Amino acid sequence: GPNGFAAGVAAQHSQDYSAWYGSIPGLKVVSPYSAEDAKGLMKAAIRDPNPVVVLENELLYGLSFPMSEEAQKDDFVIPFGKAKIERPGKDLTIVTLSRCVGQSLVAAEQLKQKYGIEAEVINLRSIKPLDVEAIVKSVKKTGHMMAVESGFPSFGVGAELLALTAEYAWDYLQAPPVRVTGAEVPTPYAQKLEEMSFPTEQL
């Protein structure tokens, strides 16, 4: 169901439950970005005999995404725990989810145009189980890691991603991993303040 901030829904309806649900043993948690993600993950959730939480950002509902021929087939399913490389790169690994995937893709293009930095953007799709292998493989290649999410910084998905990177890819890091998150404040109702409280695609 709906997850995270939308547009003018203030502190009462802007909570991001990715980390909340992700901390529960035995619970699977997914967060689609594109139409293909939504279809493939929802079908996987329906077919799974155990509880699955599907977290969707409301701001994605009005967007259109291309669908590959494979995704249009009746038997198209995305397995849990499999991230997707939305943009390949060699200089920086950006690990993100949900609406932040689109923002990260825009930011990655800006990095290339302005600074010649080739960022690899990884769409998690699955929060739990997490595709640690894909993240570590990318960090080994780029040597740099950034986690991007719209949730709050304390005990969040970004914090978990940084911890896992430090545990499994420490020797390959050329700089400390960093995270971009929502601000540690109750989400404002005023639109301008709300915009200042969450990540954007602007560098």
XYZ file of C-alpha atoms in Angstrom:
203
model
C 0.000 0.000 0.000
C 0.930 3.695 0.040
C 4.242 4.422 1.728
C 6.252 7.567 2.371
C 5.501 11.205 1.736
C 3.160 12.214 -1.085
C 2.014 15.821 -1.546
C 0.877 17.935 1.373
C -0.126 15.084 3.666
C 2.020 16.364 6.549
C 3.494 14.387 9.441
C 0.451 12.177 9.969
C 0.622 10.452 6.568
C 4.249 10.666 5.427
C 5.841 7.798 7.325
C 8.158 5.489 5.411
C 7.721 1.954 6.729
C 10.509 0.308 4.736
C 12.804 -0.057 7.740
C 9.927 -0.844 10.122
C 8.693 -3.842 8.180
C 12.188 -4.778 7.053
C 13.212 -5.395 10.664
C 10.581 -8.106 11.218
C 11.957 -11.667 10.915
C 10.121 -13.825 8.392
C 8.407 -10.923 6.616
C 9.193 -10.183 2.970
C 9.150 -6.508 1.949
C 9.241 -5.101 -1.588
C 9.059 -1.574 -2.974
C 8.503 -1.210 -6.741
C 9.673 1.712 -8.855
C 8.443 0.987 -12.379
C 5.374 -0.661 -13.888
C 7.419 -3.802 -14.516
C 8.487 -3.831 -10.877
C 4.900 -3.422 -9.715
C 3.587 -6.255 -11.866
C 6.419 -8.696 -11.261
C 6.667 -8.127 -7.518
C 2.909 -8.138 -6.928
C 2.552 -11.467 -8.719
C 5.416 -12.874 -6.674
C 3.741 -11.620 -3.491
C 0.412 -13.213 -4.407
C 2.050 -16.549 -5.142
C 4.137 -16.591 -1.979
C 2.581 -18.643 0.855
C 4.045 -16.338 3.510
C 3.327 -12.675 4.387
C 4.627 -10.074 1.922
C 4.373 -6.296 2.293
C 4.279 -4.235 -0.924
C 5.206 -0.593 -0.309
C 4.263 1.931 -3.004
C 4.916 5.660 -3.189
C 1.714 7.486 -4.154
C 3.598 9.939 -6.353
C 4.421 7.065 -8.724
C 0.765 6.258 -9.389
C 0.396 8.978 -12.013
C 3.566 8.123 -13.943
C 3.845 5.985 -17.072
C 6.657 3.501 -17.650
C 7.620 1.428 -20.702
C 6.894 -2.286 -20.491
C 9.150 -4.816 -22.171
C 7.666 -7.707 -24.125
C 8.826 -10.075 -21.408
C 7.044 -8.063 -18.711
C 3.795 -8.197 -20.681
C 3.714 -11.986 -20.591
C 1.279 -13.680 -18.220
C 4.022 -15.622 -16.459
C 6.256 -12.593 -15.758
C 7.371 -12.644 -12.117
C 10.245 -10.869 -10.351
C 11.843 -13.066 -7.681
C 12.368 -11.588 -4.239
C 15.891 -10.515 -3.371
C 16.920 -9.570 -6.918
C 17.949 -5.954 -7.478
C 18.117 -4.372 -10.933
C 20.895 -2.245 -12.385
C 18.947 0.627 -13.942
C 22.079 2.393 -15.171
C 25.589 0.893 -15.389
C 28.566 2.903 -14.189
C 32.168 2.610 -13.067
C 32.791 5.480 -10.618
C 30.006 5.421 -8.020
C 27.369 2.959 -6.819
C 23.995 4.526 -5.990
C 21.703 2.079 -4.183
C 18.110 3.243 -3.973
C 14.455 2.230 -4.051
C 10.943 3.292 -5.012
C 10.520 6.895 -6.193
C 14.157 7.703 -5.409
C 15.219 5.456 -8.302
C 13.905 7.973 -10.824
C 15.509 10.850 -8.965
C 18.817 8.991 -8.798
C 18.750 8.341 -12.538
C 18.323 12.063 -13.197
C 21.111 12.883 -10.745
C 23.371 10.276 -12.360
C 22.918 11.936 -15.740
C 23.802 15.295 -14.184
C 26.946 13.791 -12.664
C 27.990 12.578 -16.091
C 27.245 15.836 -17.882
C 28.769 18.159 -15.267
C 31.635 16.143 -13.841
C 32.204 13.143 -16.092
C 31.276 10.780 -13.251
C 29.669 7.499 -14.339
C 27.292 6.417 -11.565
C 25.761 2.958 -11.408
C 22.159 3.097 -10.183
C 20.812 -0.008 -8.450
C 17.058 -0.369 -7.946
C 16.679 -2.566 -4.860
C 13.075 -3.616 -5.624
C 13.295 -6.016 -2.681
C 14.030 -4.623 0.790
C 13.842 -7.992 2.485
C 15.419 -10.178 1.352
C 18.108 -7.726 0.238
C 20.337 -8.379 -2.777
C 23.609 -7.922 -0.903
C 25.534 -9.730 -3.637
C 24.563 -7.163 -6.290
C 25.510 -4.259 -4.022
C 28.893 -5.706 -3.063
C 29.701 -6.603 -6.667
C 29.008 -3.034 -7.770
C 30.989 -1.469 -4.911
C 33.965 -3.689 -5.716
C 33.873 -2.205 -9.215
C 33.294 1.465 -8.365
C 34.953 1.836 -4.959
C 32.307 4.333 -3.856
C 28.803 3.847 -2.452
C 25.832 6.126 -1.827
C 22.472 5.022 -0.415
C 19.468 7.152 -1.385
C 16.052 6.888 0.268
C 13.170 9.147 1.280
C 12.905 7.598 4.734
C 14.378 9.154 7.847
C 18.101 8.699 8.606
C 17.891 7.099 12.052
C 17.812 3.282 11.847
C 16.741 3.458 8.195
C 17.264 1.443 5.025
C 20.216 3.656 4.152
C 21.837 2.909 7.496
C 21.469 -0.828 6.872
C 22.935 -0.496 3.375
C 25.963 1.367 4.712
C 26.457 -1.219 7.445
C 26.338 -4.091 4.953
C 28.748 -2.287 2.639
C 31.174 -1.787 5.517
C 30.874 -5.448 6.501
C 31.252 -7.028 3.066
C 33.069 -4.488 0.875
C 35.235 -2.484 3.273
C 38.523 -3.362 1.565
C 37.204 -2.131 -1.769
C 35.980 1.288 -0.623
C 38.077 4.270 -1.691
C 36.032 6.642 0.491
C 33.477 6.291 3.309
C 29.993 5.276 2.093
C 27.364 8.006 2.419
C 23.574 8.213 2.599
C 21.029 10.700 1.328
C 17.752 10.573 3.262
C 14.759 12.544 4.379
C 15.370 15.168 7.056
C 15.114 14.201 10.716
C 11.987 16.330 11.233
C 8.214 15.755 11.318
C 7.149 16.162 7.691
C 5.865 19.733 7.138
C 2.489 20.430 5.556
C 3.716 23.536 3.691
C 4.791 22.504 0.189
C 8.082 24.429 0.123
C 9.125 23.086 3.504
C 8.078 19.590 2.473
C 10.262 19.824 -0.646
C 13.208 20.809 1.543
C 12.693 17.768 3.763
C 13.292 15.035 1.186
C 15.900 14.173 -1.450
C 15.595 15.695 -4.914
C 17.431 15.050 -8.159
C 19.300 18.341 -7.879
C 23.022 18.062 -7.145
